PDB file of C-alpha atoms in Angstrom:
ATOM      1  CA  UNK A   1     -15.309 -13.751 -12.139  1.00 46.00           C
ATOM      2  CA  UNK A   2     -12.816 -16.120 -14.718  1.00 47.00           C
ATOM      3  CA  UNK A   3     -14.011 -18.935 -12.339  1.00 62.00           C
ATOM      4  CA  UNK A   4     -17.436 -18.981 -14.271  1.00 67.00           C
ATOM      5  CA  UNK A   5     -16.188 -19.655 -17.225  1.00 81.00           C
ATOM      6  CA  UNK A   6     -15.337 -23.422 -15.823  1.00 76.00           C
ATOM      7  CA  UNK A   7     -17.508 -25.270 -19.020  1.00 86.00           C
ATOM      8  CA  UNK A   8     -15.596 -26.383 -21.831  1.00 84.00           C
ATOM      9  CA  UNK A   9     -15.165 -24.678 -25.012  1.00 87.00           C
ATOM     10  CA  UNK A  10     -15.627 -27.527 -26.510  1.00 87.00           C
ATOM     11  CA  UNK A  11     -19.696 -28.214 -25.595  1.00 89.00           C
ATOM     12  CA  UNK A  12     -19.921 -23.922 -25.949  1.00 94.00           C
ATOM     13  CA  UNK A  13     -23.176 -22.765 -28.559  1.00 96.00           C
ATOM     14  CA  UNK A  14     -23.311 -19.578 -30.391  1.00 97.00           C
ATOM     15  CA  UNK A  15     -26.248 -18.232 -31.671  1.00 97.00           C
ATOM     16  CA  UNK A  16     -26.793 -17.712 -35.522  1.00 97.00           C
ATOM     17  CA  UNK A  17     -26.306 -13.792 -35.180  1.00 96.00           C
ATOM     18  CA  UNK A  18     -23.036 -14.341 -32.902  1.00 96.00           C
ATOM     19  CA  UNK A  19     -21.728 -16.171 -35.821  1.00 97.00           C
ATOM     20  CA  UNK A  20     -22.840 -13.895 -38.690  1.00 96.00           C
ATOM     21  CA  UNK A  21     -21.054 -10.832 -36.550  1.00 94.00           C
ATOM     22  CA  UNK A  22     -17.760 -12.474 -36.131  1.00 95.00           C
ATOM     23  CA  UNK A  23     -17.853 -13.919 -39.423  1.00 95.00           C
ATOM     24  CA  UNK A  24     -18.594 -10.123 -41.149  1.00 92.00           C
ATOM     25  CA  UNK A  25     -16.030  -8.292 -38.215  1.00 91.00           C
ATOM     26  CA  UNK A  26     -12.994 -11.165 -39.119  1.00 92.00           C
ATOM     27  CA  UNK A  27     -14.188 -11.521 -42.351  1.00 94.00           C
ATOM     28  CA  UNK A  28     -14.148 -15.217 -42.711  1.00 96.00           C
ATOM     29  CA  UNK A  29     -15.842 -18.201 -42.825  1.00 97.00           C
ATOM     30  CA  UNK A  30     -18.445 -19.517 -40.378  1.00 97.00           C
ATOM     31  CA  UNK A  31     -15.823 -22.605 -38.537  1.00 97.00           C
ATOM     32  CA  UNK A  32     -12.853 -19.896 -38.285  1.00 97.00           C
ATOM     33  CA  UNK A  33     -15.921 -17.408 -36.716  1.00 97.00           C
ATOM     34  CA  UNK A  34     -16.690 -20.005 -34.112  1.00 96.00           C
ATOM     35  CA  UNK A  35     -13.142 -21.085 -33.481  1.00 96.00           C
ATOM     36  CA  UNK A  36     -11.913 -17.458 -32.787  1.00 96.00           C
ATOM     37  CA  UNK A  37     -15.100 -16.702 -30.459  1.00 96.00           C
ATOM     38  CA  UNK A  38     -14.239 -20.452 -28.315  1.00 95.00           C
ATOM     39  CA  UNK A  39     -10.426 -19.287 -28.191  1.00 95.00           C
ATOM     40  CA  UNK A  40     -11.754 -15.617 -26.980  1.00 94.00           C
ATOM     41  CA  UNK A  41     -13.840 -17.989 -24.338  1.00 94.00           C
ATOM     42  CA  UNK A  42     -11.174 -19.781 -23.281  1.00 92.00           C
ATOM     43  CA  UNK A  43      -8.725 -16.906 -22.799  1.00 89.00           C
ATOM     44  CA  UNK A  44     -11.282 -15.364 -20.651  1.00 84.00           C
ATOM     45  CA  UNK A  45      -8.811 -12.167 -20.034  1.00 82.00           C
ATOM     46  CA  UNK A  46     -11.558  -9.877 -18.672  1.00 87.00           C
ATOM     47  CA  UNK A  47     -14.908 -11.190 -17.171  1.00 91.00           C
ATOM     48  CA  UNK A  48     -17.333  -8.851 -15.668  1.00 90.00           C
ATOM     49  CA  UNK A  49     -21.425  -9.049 -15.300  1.00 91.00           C
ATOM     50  CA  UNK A  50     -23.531  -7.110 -17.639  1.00 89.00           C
ATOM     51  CA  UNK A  51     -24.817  -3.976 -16.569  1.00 89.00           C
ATOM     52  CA  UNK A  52     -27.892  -4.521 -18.610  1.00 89.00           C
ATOM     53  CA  UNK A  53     -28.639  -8.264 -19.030  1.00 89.00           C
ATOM     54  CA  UNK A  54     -28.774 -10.035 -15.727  1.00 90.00           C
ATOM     55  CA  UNK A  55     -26.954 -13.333 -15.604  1.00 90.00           C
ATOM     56  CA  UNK A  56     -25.250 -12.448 -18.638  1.00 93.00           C
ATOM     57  CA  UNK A  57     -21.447 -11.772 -18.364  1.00 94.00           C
ATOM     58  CA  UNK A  58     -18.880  -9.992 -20.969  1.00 93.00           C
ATOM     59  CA  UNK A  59     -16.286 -11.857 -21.807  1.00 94.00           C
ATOM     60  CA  UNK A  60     -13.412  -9.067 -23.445  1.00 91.00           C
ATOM     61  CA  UNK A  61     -10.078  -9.355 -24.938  1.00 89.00           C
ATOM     62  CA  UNK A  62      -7.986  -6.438 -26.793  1.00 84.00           C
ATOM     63  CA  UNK A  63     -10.851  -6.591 -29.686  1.00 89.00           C
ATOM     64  CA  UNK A  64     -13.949  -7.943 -28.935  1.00 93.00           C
ATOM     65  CA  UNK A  65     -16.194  -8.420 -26.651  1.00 93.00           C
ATOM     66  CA  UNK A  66     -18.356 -11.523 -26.286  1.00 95.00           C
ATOM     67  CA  UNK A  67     -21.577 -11.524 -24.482  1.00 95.00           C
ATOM     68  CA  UNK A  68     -22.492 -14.894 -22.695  1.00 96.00           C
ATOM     69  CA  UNK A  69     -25.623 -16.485 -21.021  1.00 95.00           C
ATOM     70  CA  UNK A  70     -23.959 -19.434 -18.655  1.00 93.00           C
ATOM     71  CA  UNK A  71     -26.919 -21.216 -17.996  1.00 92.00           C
ATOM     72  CA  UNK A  72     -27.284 -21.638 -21.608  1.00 94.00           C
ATOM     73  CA  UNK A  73     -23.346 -22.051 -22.134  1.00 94.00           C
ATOM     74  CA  UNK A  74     -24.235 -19.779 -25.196  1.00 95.00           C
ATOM     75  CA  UNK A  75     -22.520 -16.571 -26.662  1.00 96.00           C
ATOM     76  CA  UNK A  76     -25.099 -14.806 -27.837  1.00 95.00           C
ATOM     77  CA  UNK A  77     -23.848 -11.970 -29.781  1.00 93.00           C
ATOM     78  CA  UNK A  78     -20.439 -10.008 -29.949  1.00 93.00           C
ATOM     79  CA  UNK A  79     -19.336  -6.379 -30.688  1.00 88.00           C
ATOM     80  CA  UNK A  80     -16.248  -4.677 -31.135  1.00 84.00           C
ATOM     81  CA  UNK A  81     -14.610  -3.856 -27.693  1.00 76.00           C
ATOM     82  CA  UNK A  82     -14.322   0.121 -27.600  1.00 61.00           C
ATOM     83  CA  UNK A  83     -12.548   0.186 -23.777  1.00 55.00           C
ATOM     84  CA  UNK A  84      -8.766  -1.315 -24.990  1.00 46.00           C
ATOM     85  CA  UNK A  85      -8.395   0.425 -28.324  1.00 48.00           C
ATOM     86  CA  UNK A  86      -7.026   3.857 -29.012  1.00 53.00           C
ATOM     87  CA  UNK A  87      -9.432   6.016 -30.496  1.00 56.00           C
ATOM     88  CA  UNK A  88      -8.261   5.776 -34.239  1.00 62.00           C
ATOM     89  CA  UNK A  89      -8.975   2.482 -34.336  1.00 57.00           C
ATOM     90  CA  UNK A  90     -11.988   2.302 -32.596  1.00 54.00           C
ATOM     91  CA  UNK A  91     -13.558   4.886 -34.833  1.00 60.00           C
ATOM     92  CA  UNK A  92     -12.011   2.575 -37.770  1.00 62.00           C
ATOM     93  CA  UNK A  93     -13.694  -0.771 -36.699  1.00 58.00           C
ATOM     94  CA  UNK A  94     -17.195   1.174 -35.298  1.00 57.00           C
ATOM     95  CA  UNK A  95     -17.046   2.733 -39.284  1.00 62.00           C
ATOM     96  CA  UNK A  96     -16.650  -0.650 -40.499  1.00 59.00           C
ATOM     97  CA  UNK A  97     -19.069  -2.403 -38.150  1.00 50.00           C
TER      98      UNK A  97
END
């Protein structure tokens, strides 16, 4: 599944409401929002297809999860990632979120 994740970060879109949820999740500014969702691209740990969105896959790491259209090479939204964290924490960030 990594192997689809072959375009560069570099040339990679996010849509407006990607960026506003990293940005209010990492609480920063709109350039470190983008970087940190290209470096989460680029790490690609865990890759899988969505269950809900055809053609869509989930990119994951140890906090977020990343969802991405490849046609479009475009992450169009992210959301905390509930499947690596303990509990505690998960119940922290959802609060937050």
């Amino acid at each position: 599944m990594a192997g689809l994740l072959t375009k560069p970060w570099a040339t990679l879109s996010f849509t407006k409401h990607a960026i506003q949820q990293m940005s209010m999740r990492m609480e920063c500014d709109r350039d470190t929002a983008i970087n940190y969702m290209a470096n989460i691209y680029s790490r690609g740990q865990i890759v899988y297809e969505s269950k809900t969105h055809p053609g869509q896959l989930k990119i994951q790491d140890d906090r977020f999860v990343l969802c991405y259209e490849p046609v479009a090479h475009l992450i169009v939204t992210v959301f905390v990632n509930g499947f690596l964290q303990d509990d505690k924490e998960f119940a922290r960030l959802k609060r937050e979120n």
